[in-house]
Amino acid sequence: MPDSLQEPLVRFVRHLSSEKRHSPRTCDSYQRDLNRLAFWLADSGRDQWRLLLSHDLRRYVAVLSREGLSGRSIARHLSAIRRFYNFLLRERLVTDNPAVDVRAPKSGRRLPRVADVDQLGQLLDATPDDPLEVRDLCMFELMYSSGLRLSELAQLNLESLDLGAGDVRVVGKGNKERVLPVGRKALGAIQAWLAVRPGLAPEGEKAVFVSRRGDRLSRRSIQSRLERWGITRGADQKLHPHLLRHSFASHMLESSGDLRAVQELLGHADIATTQVYTHLDFQHLARVYDQSHPRARRTRSGTGPDDQ
């Protein structure tokens, strides 16, 4: 990559980190997306960001689409490019933002998968066999009880837990803090884990969840342990942290119908993000209707009025 492309990009990522206080993961995501554009630009014979025009960017979007990126992923790329060019405008390195009027191709919105209430109950009611499984059960109960993101669970410190009040304090996206209620089953699982945790964690370790070595458990390890839990206990679908979070949201909405409350619990800045769960809730209602309404039920032979 020519220095004339790389140097402004390095300055932009530094700006995101130091001035905007974005997390290292967010900065890496911006850098990865913009590096991809920079290499494409260099391969096209352009060594200056000001040489990228709107019609060039539309060609780039077409390339990404042909390579199999979804509309959502392309929209993320374009968002990064728009923000980068706003920075370049501020630094007077370009005279316009070529991404302003470029849009990603539309793609159908995938509904998140959720687990059945009864199956989750069976998986979480299993008896742990050793201290590591006591820890695992505590993690999974807490994710399902309070709808935690994987990153929020991994970052939990002991001071975040208030067992007397029955709540947990987490730091979510944008460093926004929220306090979440913890259910009875999850509180019991936390108490069981805290009773055996000293056998693994060294004195002074702040992390709630530690590895066999006594250091903070990584996100990848949490994912791996949850998948293992599902396999060893016969789950009929792959278990992953977001499945527990999605299941929490969907089951809460089914029971309460309170979209605003679910939004607050999940830590969504925009209620439109939470509204995906209303579609899941409608699917549940449609299944109940199909199974219950006398004019919708199928006969035992598999044929109904519409089939005859």
PDB file of C-alpha atoms in Angstrom:
ATOM      1  CA  MET A   1       0.000   0.000   0.000  1.00  0.00           C
ATOM      2  CA  PRO A   2       1.473   3.429  -0.934  1.00  0.00           C
ATOM      3  CA  ASP A   3       2.395   5.672   1.997  1.00  0.00           C
ATOM      4  CA  SER A   4       0.085   8.329   0.573  1.00  0.00           C
ATOM      5  CA  LEU A   5      -2.863   5.975   1.284  1.00  0.00           C
ATOM      6  CA  GLN A   6      -1.546   4.375   4.461  1.00  0.00           C
ATOM      7  CA  GLU A   7      -0.493   7.497   6.394  1.00  0.00           C
ATOM      8  CA  PRO A   8      -3.971   9.165   6.498  1.00  0.00           C
ATOM      9  CA  LEU A   9      -5.490   5.804   7.425  1.00  0.00           C
ATOM     10  CA  VAL A  10      -3.092   5.400  10.358  1.00  0.00           C
ATOM     11  CA  ARG A  11      -3.958   8.925  11.540  1.00  0.00           C
ATOM     12  CA  PHE A  12      -7.694   8.149  11.306  1.00  0.00           C
ATOM     13  CA  VAL A  13      -7.411   4.978  13.395  1.00  0.00           C
ATOM     14  CA  ARG A  14      -5.331   6.902  15.956  1.00  0.00           C
ATOM     15  CA  HIS A  15      -8.097   9.541  16.004  1.00  0.00           C
ATOM     16  CA  LEU A  16     -10.725   6.858  16.698  1.00  0.00           C
ATOM     17  CA  SER A  17      -8.662   5.400  19.518  1.00  0.00           C
ATOM     18  CA  SER A  18      -7.372   8.517  21.278  1.00  0.00           C
ATOM     19  CA  GLU A  19     -10.030  11.153  20.574  1.00  0.00           C
ATOM     20  CA  LYS A  20     -13.183   9.105  20.156  1.00  0.00           C
ATOM     21  CA  ARG A  21     -12.181   6.467  22.735  1.00  0.00           C
ATOM     22  CA  HIS A  22     -13.328   3.555  20.598  1.00  0.00           C
ATOM     23  CA  SER A  23     -12.385   0.063  21.727  1.00  0.00           C
ATOM     24  CA  PRO A  24      -9.406  -1.716  20.095  1.00  0.00           C
ATOM     25  CA  ARG A  25     -11.857  -4.159  18.509  1.00  0.00           C
ATOM     26  CA  THR A  26     -13.819  -1.319  16.870  1.00  0.00           C
ATOM     27  CA  CYS A  27     -10.618   0.332  15.644  1.00  0.00           C
ATOM     28  CA  ASP A  28      -9.442  -2.980  14.163  1.00  0.00           C
ATOM     29  CA  SER A  29     -12.775  -3.346  12.347  1.00  0.00           C
ATOM     30  CA  TYR A  30     -12.446   0.130  10.788  1.00  0.00           C
ATOM     31  CA  GLN A  31      -8.849  -0.500   9.806  1.00  0.00           C
ATOM     32  CA  ARG A  32      -9.652  -3.867   8.237  1.00  0.00           C
ATOM     33  CA  ASP A  33     -12.501  -2.469   6.114  1.00  0.00           C
ATOM     34  CA  LEU A  34     -10.533   0.600   5.010  1.00  0.00           C
ATOM     35  CA  ASN A  35      -7.392  -1.442   4.260  1.00  0.00           C
ATOM     36  CA  ARG A  36      -9.492  -3.481   1.860  1.00  0.00           C
ATOM     37  CA  LEU A  37     -10.564  -0.313   0.035  1.00  0.00           C
ATOM     38  CA  ALA A  38      -6.992   1.056   0.052  1.00  0.00           C
ATOM     39  CA  PHE A  39      -5.578  -2.065  -1.611  1.00  0.00           C
ATOM     40  CA  TRP A  40      -8.374  -2.009  -4.189  1.00  0.00           C
ATOM     41  CA  LEU A  41      -7.643   1.648  -4.880  1.00  0.00           C
ATOM     42  CA  ALA A  42      -3.910   0.977  -5.249  1.00  0.00           C
ATOM     43  CA  ASP A  43      -4.586  -1.976  -7.577  1.00  0.00           C
ATOM     44  CA  SER A  44      -6.694   0.401  -9.687  1.00  0.00           C
ATOM     45  CA  GLY A  45      -3.705   2.715 -10.125  1.00  0.00           C
ATOM     46  CA  ARG A  46      -4.726   5.429  -7.647  1.00  0.00           C
ATOM     47  CA  ASP A  47      -2.387   6.472  -4.873  1.00  0.00           C
ATOM     48  CA  GLN A  48      -4.409   9.332  -3.335  1.00  0.00           C
ATOM     49  CA  TRP A  49      -7.680   9.194  -1.383  1.00  0.00           C
ATOM     50  CA  ARG A  50      -8.916  12.280  -3.248  1.00  0.00           C
ATOM     51  CA  LEU A  51      -8.902  10.272  -6.486  1.00  0.00           C
ATOM     52  CA  LEU A  52     -11.764   8.034  -5.336  1.00  0.00           C
ATOM     53  CA  LEU A  53     -15.023   9.196  -6.948  1.00  0.00           C
ATOM     54  CA  SER A  54     -18.605   8.139  -6.331  1.00  0.00           C
ATOM     55  CA  HIS A  55     -18.810   6.009  -9.483  1.00  0.00           C
ATOM     56  CA  ASP A  56     -15.564   4.261  -8.451  1.00  0.00           C
ATOM     57  CA  LEU A  57     -17.082   3.492  -5.070  1.00  0.00           C
ATOM     58  CA  ARG A  58     -20.175   2.016  -6.735  1.00  0.00           C
ATOM     59  CA  ARG A  59     -17.875  -0.280  -8.702  1.00  0.00           C
ATOM     60  CA  TYR A  60     -16.195  -1.256  -5.419  1.00  0.00           C
ATOM     61  CA  VAL A  61     -19.588  -2.065  -3.874  1.00  0.00           C
ATOM     62  CA  ALA A  62     -20.323  -4.292  -6.886  1.00  0.00           C
ATOM     63  CA  VAL A  63     -16.991  -6.090  -6.324  1.00  0.00           C
ATOM     64  CA  LEU A  64     -17.841  -6.704  -2.674  1.00  0.00           C
ATOM     65  CA  SER A  65     -21.257  -8.020  -3.656  1.00  0.00           C
ATOM     66  CA  ARG A  66     -19.775 -10.412  -6.241  1.00  0.00           C
ATOM     67  CA  GLU A  67     -17.371 -11.662  -3.569  1.00  0.00           C
ATOM     68  CA  GLY A  68     -20.362 -12.733  -1.502  1.00  0.00           C
ATOM     69  CA  LEU A  69     -20.644  -9.991   1.122  1.00  0.00           C
ATOM     70  CA  SER A  70     -24.172  -9.412   2.393  1.00  0.00           C
ATOM     71  CA  GLY A  71     -25.933  -6.084   2.104  1.00  0.00           C
ATOM     72  CA  ARG A  72     -25.426  -5.605   5.828  1.00  0.00           C
ATOM     73  CA  SER A  73     -21.656  -6.164   5.588  1.00  0.00           C
ATOM     74  CA  ILE A  74     -21.381  -3.781   2.628  1.00  0.00           C
ATOM     75  CA  ALA A  75     -23.375  -1.179   4.566  1.00  0.00           C
ATOM     76  CA  ARG A  76     -20.817  -1.503   7.371  1.00  0.00           C
ATOM     77  CA  HIS A  77     -17.996  -0.920   4.873  1.00  0.00           C
ATOM     78  CA  LEU A  78     -19.724   2.169   3.498  1.00  0.00           C
ATOM     79  CA  SER A  79     -20.325   3.527   6.980  1.00  0.00           C
ATOM     80  CA  ALA A  80     -16.590   3.226   7.715  1.00  0.00           C
ATOM     81  CA  ILE A  81     -15.729   4.909   4.418  1.00  0.00           C
ATOM     82  CA  ARG A  82     -18.128   7.810   5.037  1.00  0.00           C
ATOM     83  CA  ARG A  83     -16.680   8.399   8.473  1.00  0.00           C
ATOM     84  CA  PHE A  84     -13.112   8.181   7.154  1.00  0.00           C
ATOM     85  CA  TYR A  85     -13.812  10.744   4.447  1.00  0.00           C
ATOM     86  CA  ASN A  86     -15.413  13.084   6.975  1.00  0.00           C
ATOM     87  CA  PHE A  87     -12.111  12.892   8.827  1.00  0.00           C
ATOM     88  CA  LEU A  88     -10.187  13.565   5.590  1.00  0.00           C
ATOM     89  CA  LEU A  89     -12.419  16.576   4.945  1.00  0.00           C
ATOM     90  CA  ARG A  90     -11.631  17.885   8.412  1.00  0.00           C
ATOM     91  CA  GLU A  91      -7.931  17.428   7.722  1.00  0.00           C
ATOM     92  CA  ARG A  92      -8.357  19.133   4.298  1.00  0.00           C
ATOM     93  CA  LEU A  93      -6.953  16.134   2.468  1.00  0.00           C
ATOM     94  CA  VAL A  94     -10.020  15.805   0.199  1.00  0.00           C
ATOM     95  CA  THR A  95     -12.674  18.206  -1.073  1.00  0.00           C
ATOM     96  CA  ASP A  96     -15.733  15.955  -0.915  1.00  0.00           C
ATOM     97  CA  ASN A  97     -17.057  12.672   0.478  1.00  0.00           C
ATOM     98  CA  PRO A  98     -17.672  10.172  -2.369  1.00  0.00           C
ATOM     99  CA  ALA A  99     -19.623   7.817  -0.077  1.00  0.00           C
ATOM    100  CA  VAL A 100     -22.429  10.248   0.785  1.00  0.00           C
ATOM    101  CA  ASP A 101     -24.903   9.029  -1.854  1.00  0.00           C
ATOM    102  CA  VAL A 102     -23.682   5.446  -2.281  1.00  0.00           C
ATOM    103  CA  ARG A 103     -25.949   2.800  -0.779  1.00  0.00           C
ATOM    104  CA  ALA A 104     -25.482  -0.889  -0.128  1.00  0.00           C
ATOM    105  CA  PRO A 105     -27.683  -3.427  -1.951  1.00  0.00           C
ATOM    106  CA  LYS A 106     -30.647  -4.522   0.102  1.00  0.00           C
ATOM    107  CA  SER A 107     -30.660  -7.979   1.587  1.00  0.00           C
ATOM    108  CA  GLY A 108     -33.262  -9.798   3.589  1.00  0.00           C
ATOM    109  CA  ARG A 109     -32.888  -9.367   7.306  1.00  0.00           C
ATOM    110  CA  ARG A 110     -32.102 -12.662   8.965  1.00  0.00           C
ATOM    111  CA  LEU A 111     -34.031 -13.322  12.121  1.00  0.00           C
ATOM    112  CA  PRO A 112     -31.884 -14.462  15.039  1.00  0.00           C
ATOM    113  CA  ARG A 113     -32.319 -18.080  16.082  1.00  0.00           C
ATOM    114  CA  VAL A 114     -33.625 -18.775  19.545  1.00  0.00           C
ATOM    115  CA  ALA A 115     -33.736 -21.866  21.726  1.00  0.00           C
ATOM    116  CA  ASP A 116     -36.901 -23.486  23.018  1.00  0.00           C
ATOM    117  CA  VAL A 117     -37.766 -22.617  26.628  1.00  0.00           C
ATOM    118  CA  ASP A 118     -38.076 -26.264  27.678  1.00  0.00           C
ATOM    119  CA  GLN A 119     -34.807 -27.288  26.047  1.00  0.00           C
ATOM    120  CA  LEU A 120     -32.940 -24.426  27.692  1.00  0.00           C
ATOM    121  CA  GLY A 121     -34.454 -25.453  31.001  1.00  0.00           C
ATOM    122  CA  GLN A 122     -33.155 -29.001  30.591  1.00  0.00           C
ATOM    123  CA  LEU A 123     -29.673 -27.806  29.599  1.00  0.00           C
ATOM    124  CA  LEU A 124     -29.411 -25.379  32.509  1.00  0.00           C
ATOM    125  CA  ASP A 125     -30.845 -27.814  35.053  1.00  0.00           C
ATOM    126  CA  ALA A 126     -27.972 -30.233  34.418  1.00  0.00           C
ATOM    127  CA  THR A 127     -25.728 -30.981  37.398  1.00  0.00           C
ATOM    128  CA  PRO A 128     -22.104 -29.798  36.979  1.00  0.00           C
ATOM    129  CA  ASP A 129     -19.397 -32.414  37.539  1.00  0.00           C
ATOM    130  CA  ASP A 130     -16.418 -30.268  38.566  1.00  0.00           C
ATOM    131  CA  PRO A 131     -15.465 -26.640  39.439  1.00  0.00           C
ATOM    132  CA  LEU A 132     -15.018 -25.698  35.767  1.00  0.00           C
ATOM    133  CA  GLU A 133     -18.537 -26.881  34.987  1.00  0.00           C
ATOM    134  CA  VAL A 134     -19.833 -24.985  38.038  1.00  0.00           C
ATOM    135  CA  ARG A 135     -18.246 -21.907  36.422  1.00  0.00           C
ATOM    136  CA  ASP A 136     -19.704 -22.745  33.015  1.00  0.00           C
ATOM    137  CA  LEU A 137     -23.214 -23.204  34.375  1.00  0.00           C
ATOM    138  CA  CYS A 138     -22.913 -19.869  36.200  1.00  0.00           C
ATOM    139  CA  MET A 139     -21.881 -18.107  32.975  1.00  0.00           C
ATOM    140  CA  PHE A 140     -24.697 -19.587  30.942  1.00  0.00           C
ATOM    141  CA  GLU A 141     -27.337 -18.947  33.594  1.00  0.00           C
ATOM    142  CA  LEU A 142     -26.208 -15.320  33.819  1.00  0.00           C
ATOM    143  CA  MET A 143     -26.258 -14.799  30.049  1.00  0.00           C
ATOM    144  CA  TYR A 144     -29.762 -16.208  29.750  1.00  0.00           C
ATOM    145  CA  SER A 145     -31.003 -14.561  32.956  1.00  0.00           C
ATOM    146  CA  SER A 146     -29.852 -11.036  32.080  1.00  0.00           C
ATOM    147  CA  GLY A 147     -29.299 -11.034  28.307  1.00  0.00           C
ATOM    148  CA  LEU A 148     -25.574 -10.269  28.510  1.00  0.00           C
ATOM    149  CA  ARG A 149     -23.396  -9.881  25.466  1.00  0.00           C
ATOM    150  CA  LEU A 150     -20.355 -12.146  25.299  1.00  0.00           C
ATOM    151  CA  SER A 151     -18.001  -9.177  25.801  1.00  0.00           C
ATOM    152  CA  GLU A 152     -20.018  -7.974  28.798  1.00  0.00           C
ATOM    153  CA  LEU A 153     -19.795 -11.373  30.454  1.00  0.00           C
ATOM    154  CA  ALA A 154     -16.044 -11.695  29.824  1.00  0.00           C
ATOM    155  CA  GLN A 155     -15.355  -8.232  31.279  1.00  0.00           C
ATOM    156  CA  LEU A 156     -17.304  -8.751  34.503  1.00  0.00           C
ATOM    157  CA  ASN A 157     -15.422  -7.990  37.720  1.00  0.00           C
ATOM    158  CA  LEU A 158     -16.379  -9.091  41.226  1.00  0.00           C
ATOM    159  CA  GLU A 159     -17.355  -5.524  42.131  1.00  0.00           C
ATOM    160  CA  SER A 160     -19.986  -5.669  39.359  1.00  0.00           C
ATOM    161  CA  LEU A 161     -22.044  -8.217  41.308  1.00  0.00           C
ATOM    162  CA  ASP A 162     -24.525  -7.183  43.993  1.00  0.00           C
ATOM    163  CA  LEU A 163     -26.006 -10.425  45.259  1.00  0.00           C
ATOM    164  CA  GLY A 164     -27.944  -8.681  48.007  1.00  0.00           C
ATOM    165  CA  ALA A 165     -29.790  -6.467  45.534  1.00  0.00           C
ATOM    166  CA  GLY A 166     -29.904  -9.272  42.950  1.00  0.00           C
ATOM    167  CA  ASP A 167     -28.353  -7.305  40.107  1.00  0.00           C
ATOM    168  CA  VAL A 168     -25.238  -7.027  37.959  1.00  0.00           C
ATOM    169  CA  ARG A 169     -23.584  -3.912  36.511  1.00  0.00           C
ATOM    170  CA  VAL A 170     -22.231  -4.242  32.956  1.00  0.00           C
ATOM    171  CA  VAL A 171     -20.480  -1.935  30.506  1.00  0.00           C
ATOM    172  CA  GLY A 172     -21.892  -2.334  27.010  1.00  0.00           C
ATOM    173  CA  LYS A 173     -21.285  -0.763  23.601  1.00  0.00           C
ATOM    174  CA  GLY A 174     -20.086   2.817  23.664  1.00  0.00           C
ATOM    175  CA  ASN A 175     -18.924   2.295  27.267  1.00  0.00           C
ATOM    176  CA  LYS A 176     -22.539   2.694  28.396  1.00  0.00           C
ATOM    177  CA  GLU A 177     -23.216   1.216  31.810  1.00  0.00           C
ATOM    178  CA  ARG A 178     -26.455  -0.465  32.780  1.00  0.00           C
ATOM    179  CA  VAL A 179     -27.665  -2.359  35.841  1.00  0.00           C
ATOM    180  CA  LEU A 180     -29.553  -5.585  35.162  1.00  0.00           C
ATOM    181  CA  PRO A 181     -31.665  -7.817  37.387  1.00  0.00           C
ATOM    182  CA  VAL A 182     -30.426 -11.357  37.985  1.00  0.00           C
ATOM    183  CA  GLY A 183     -32.927 -14.199  38.337  1.00  0.00           C
ATOM    184  CA  ARG A 184     -33.172 -16.623  41.238  1.00  0.00           C
ATOM    185  CA  LYS A 185     -31.574 -19.541  39.356  1.00  0.00           C
ATOM    186  CA  ALA A 186     -28.681 -17.393  38.171  1.00  0.00           C
ATOM    187  CA  LEU A 187     -28.114 -16.009  41.684  1.00  0.00           C
ATOM    188  CA  GLY A 188     -27.870 -19.570  42.988  1.00  0.00           C
ATOM    189  CA  ALA A 189     -25.394 -20.438  40.217  1.00  0.00           C
ATOM    190  CA  ILE A 190     -23.274 -17.369  41.059  1.00  0.00           C
ATOM    191  CA  GLN A 191     -23.148 -18.317  44.736  1.00  0.00           C
ATOM    192  CA  ALA A 192     -22.116 -21.876  43.833  1.00  0.00           C
ATOM    193  CA  TRP A 193     -19.325 -20.575  41.572  1.00  0.00           C
ATOM    194  CA  LEU A 194     -18.049 -18.017  44.088  1.00  0.00           C
ATOM    195  CA  ALA A 195     -17.775 -20.834  46.647  1.00  0.00           C
ATOM    196  CA  VAL A 196     -15.301 -22.781  44.448  1.00  0.00           C
ATOM    197  CA  ARG A 197     -13.654 -19.848  42.615  1.00  0.00           C
ATOM    198  CA  PRO A 198     -10.882 -19.374  45.245  1.00  0.00           C
ATOM    199  CA  GLY A 199      -9.518 -22.770  44.236  1.00  0.00           C
ATOM    200  CA  LEU A 200      -8.726 -21.384  40.765  1.00  0.00           C
ATOM    201  CA  ALA A 201      -8.333 -17.602  41.084  1.00  0.00           C
ATOM    202  CA  PRO A 202      -5.237 -16.075  42.717  1.00  0.00           C
ATOM    203  CA  GLU A 203      -5.742 -13.522  45.460  1.00  0.00           C
ATOM    204  CA  GLY A 204      -6.433 -10.077  44.005  1.00  0.00           C
ATOM    205  CA  GLU A 205      -7.846 -11.329  40.683  1.00  0.00           C
ATOM    206  CA  LYS A 206     -10.820  -9.076  39.815  1.00  0.00           C
ATOM    207  CA  ALA A 207     -12.370 -11.136  37.026  1.00  0.00           C
ATOM    208  CA  VAL A 208     -15.529 -13.024  37.954  1.00  0.00           C
ATOM    209  CA  PHE A 209     -14.800 -15.833  35.513  1.00  0.00           C
ATOM    210  CA  VAL A 210     -11.284 -17.260  35.422  1.00  0.00           C
ATOM    211  CA  SER A 211      -9.613 -20.065  33.507  1.00  0.00           C
ATOM    212  CA  ARG A 212      -7.948 -23.186  34.857  1.00  0.00           C
ATOM    213  CA  ARG A 213      -4.746 -21.092  35.086  1.00  0.00           C
ATOM    214  CA  GLY A 214      -6.475 -18.434  37.196  1.00  0.00           C
ATOM    215  CA  ASP A 215      -6.510 -15.569  34.675  1.00  0.00           C
ATOM    216  CA  ARG A 216      -9.549 -13.897  33.090  1.00  0.00           C
ATOM    217  CA  LEU A 217     -11.449 -16.283  30.831  1.00  0.00           C
ATOM    218  CA  SER A 218     -11.319 -15.188  27.179  1.00  0.00           C
ATOM    219  CA  ARG A 219     -14.344 -14.723  24.956  1.00  0.00           C
ATOM    220  CA  ARG A 220     -13.173 -17.552  22.717  1.00  0.00           C
ATOM    221  CA  SER A 221     -12.962 -19.897  25.713  1.00  0.00           C
ATOM    222  CA  ILE A 222     -16.498 -18.961  26.785  1.00  0.00           C
ATOM    223  CA  GLN A 223     -17.777 -19.742  23.296  1.00  0.00           C
ATOM    224  CA  SER A 224     -15.941 -23.064  23.277  1.00  0.00           C
ATOM    225  CA  ARG A 225     -17.224 -24.086  26.720  1.00  0.00           C
ATOM    226  CA  LEU A 226     -20.827 -23.250  25.791  1.00  0.00           C
ATOM    227  CA  GLU A 227     -20.593 -25.285  22.597  1.00  0.00           C
ATOM    228  CA  ARG A 228     -19.109 -28.181  24.582  1.00  0.00           C
ATOM    229  CA  TRP A 229     -21.905 -27.915  27.163  1.00  0.00           C
ATOM    230  CA  GLY A 230     -24.518 -28.290  24.429  1.00  0.00           C
ATOM    231  CA  ILE A 231     -22.785 -31.249  22.784  1.00  0.00           C
ATOM    232  CA  THR A 232     -22.263 -33.234  25.992  1.00  0.00           C
ATOM    233  CA  ARG A 233     -25.864 -32.661  27.073  1.00  0.00           C
ATOM    234  CA  GLY A 234     -27.496 -33.491  23.764  1.00  0.00           C
ATOM    235  CA  ALA A 235     -28.690 -30.071  22.577  1.00  0.00           C
ATOM    236  CA  ASP A 236     -30.406 -30.281  19.184  1.00  0.00           C
ATOM    237  CA  GLN A 237     -28.729 -27.088  17.969  1.00  0.00           C
ATOM    238  CA  LYS A 238     -25.292 -25.505  18.378  1.00  0.00           C
ATOM    239  CA  LEU A 239     -25.121 -23.392  21.526  1.00  0.00           C
ATOM    240  CA  HIS A 240     -23.409 -20.006  21.331  1.00  0.00           C
ATOM    241  CA  PRO A 241     -23.556 -16.846  23.481  1.00  0.00           C
ATOM    242  CA  HIS A 242     -25.767 -14.863  21.121  1.00  0.00           C
ATOM    243  CA  LEU A 243     -28.294 -17.705  21.078  1.00  0.00           C
ATOM    244  CA  LEU A 244     -28.726 -17.228  24.845  1.00  0.00           C
ATOM    245  CA  ARG A 245     -29.044 -13.446  24.452  1.00  0.00           C
ATOM    246  CA  HIS A 246     -31.560 -13.801  21.596  1.00  0.00           C
ATOM    247  CA  SER A 247     -33.507 -16.387  23.581  1.00  0.00           C
ATOM    248  CA  PHE A 248     -33.587 -14.083  26.608  1.00  0.00           C
ATOM    249  CA  ALA A 249     -34.994 -11.229  24.509  1.00  0.00           C
ATOM    250  CA  SER A 250     -37.539 -13.345  22.661  1.00  0.00           C
ATOM    251  CA  HIS A 251     -38.802 -15.139  25.772  1.00  0.00           C
ATOM    252  CA  MET A 252     -39.061 -11.839  27.683  1.00  0.00           C
ATOM    253  CA  LEU A 253     -41.057 -10.275  24.868  1.00  0.00           C
ATOM    254  CA  GLU A 254     -43.341 -13.297  24.568  1.00  0.00           C
ATOM    255  CA  SER A 255     -44.190 -13.071  28.253  1.00  0.00           C
ATOM    256  CA  SER A 256     -44.370  -9.303  28.764  1.00  0.00           C
ATOM    257  CA  GLY A 257     -45.007  -7.705  25.374  1.00  0.00           C
ATOM    258  CA  ASP A 258     -42.995  -4.716  26.665  1.00  0.00           C
ATOM    259  CA  LEU A 259     -40.645  -3.766  23.833  1.00  0.00           C
ATOM    260  CA  ARG A 260     -39.226  -0.713  25.631  1.00  0.00           C
ATOM    261  CA  ALA A 261     -38.275  -2.775  28.673  1.00  0.00           C
ATOM    262  CA  VAL A 262     -36.524  -5.373  26.493  1.00  0.00           C
ATOM    263  CA  GLN A 263     -34.682  -2.543  24.710  1.00  0.00           C
ATOM    264  CA  GLU A 264     -33.390  -1.225  28.039  1.00  0.00           C
ATOM    265  CA  LEU A 265     -32.368  -4.677  29.238  1.00  0.00           C
ATOM    266  CA  LEU A 266     -30.465  -5.422  26.034  1.00  0.00           C
ATOM    267  CA  GLY A 267     -28.786  -2.005  25.983  1.00  0.00           C
ATOM    268  CA  HIS A 268     -29.943  -1.136  22.460  1.00  0.00           C
ATOM    269  CA  ALA A 269     -29.543   2.557  21.617  1.00  0.00           C
ATOM    270  CA  ASP A 270     -32.238   2.338  18.914  1.00  0.00           C
ATOM    271  CA  ILE A 271     -35.536   0.538  19.457  1.00  0.00           C
ATOM    272  CA  ALA A 272     -35.483  -0.479  15.783  1.00  0.00           C
ATOM    273  CA  THR A 273     -32.718  -2.936  16.713  1.00  0.00           C
ATOM    274  CA  THR A 274     -34.986  -4.509  19.320  1.00  0.00           C
ATOM    275  CA  GLN A 275     -37.965  -4.712  16.974  1.00  0.00           C
ATOM    276  CA  VAL A 276     -36.515  -7.784  15.279  1.00  0.00           C
ATOM    277  CA  TYR A 277     -37.812  -9.717  18.302  1.00  0.00           C
ATOM    278  CA  THR A 278     -41.375  -8.656  17.537  1.00  0.00           C
ATOM    279  CA  HIS A 279     -41.037 -10.707  14.330  1.00  0.00           C
ATOM    280  CA  LEU A 280     -39.885 -13.687  16.384  1.00  0.00           C
ATOM    281  CA  ASP A 281     -42.818 -13.148  18.740  1.00  0.00           C
ATOM    282  CA  PHE A 282     -45.207 -13.083  15.780  1.00  0.00           C
ATOM    283  CA  GLN A 283     -43.748 -16.370  14.545  1.00  0.00           C
ATOM    284  CA  HIS A 284     -44.486 -17.874  17.959  1.00  0.00           C
ATOM    285  CA  LEU A 285     -48.064 -16.546  17.864  1.00  0.00           C
ATOM    286  CA  ALA A 286     -48.504 -17.895  14.333  1.00  0.00           C
ATOM    287  CA  ARG A 287     -47.413 -21.370  15.453  1.00  0.00           C
ATOM    288  CA  VAL A 288     -49.835 -21.271  18.376  1.00  0.00           C
ATOM    289  CA  TYR A 289     -52.591 -20.169  15.987  1.00  0.00           C
ATOM    290  CA  ASP A 290     -51.829 -22.936  13.502  1.00  0.00           C
ATOM    291  CA  GLN A 291     -51.893 -25.529  16.273  1.00  0.00           C
ATOM    292  CA  SER A 292     -54.960 -24.219  18.083  1.00  0.00           C
ATOM    293  CA  HIS A 293     -57.484 -22.549  15.794  1.00  0.00           C
ATOM    294  CA  PRO A 294     -60.160 -24.996  14.614  1.00  0.00           C
ATOM    295  CA  ARG A 295     -60.078 -23.565  11.097  1.00  0.00           C
ATOM    296  CA  ALA A 296     -56.279 -23.691  10.905  1.00  0.00           C
ATOM    297  CA  ARG A 297     -55.502 -27.117  12.414  1.00  0.00           C
ATOM    298  CA  ARG A 298     -54.402 -29.950  10.197  1.00  0.00           C
ATOM    299  CA  THR A 299     -56.057 -33.323  10.508  1.00  0.00           C
ATOM    300  CA  ARG A 300     -54.036 -36.258  11.805  1.00  0.00           C
ATOM    301  CA  SER A 301     -53.702 -37.592   8.291  1.00  0.00           C
ATOM    302  CA  GLY A 302     -51.887 -34.382   7.364  1.00  0.00           C
ATOM    303  CA  THR A 303     -54.734 -32.940   5.302  1.00  0.00           C
ATOM    304  CA  GLY A 304     -56.972 -30.054   6.177  1.00  0.00           C
ATOM    305  CA  PRO A 305     -59.900 -28.360   4.444  1.00  0.00           C
ATOM    306  CA  ASP A 306     -57.566 -26.578   2.080  1.00  0.00           C
ATOM    307  CA  ASP A 307     -55.959 -29.844   0.987  1.00  0.00           C
ATOM    308  CA  GLN A 308     -59.167 -31.644   0.115  1.00  0.00           C
TER     309      GLN A 308
END
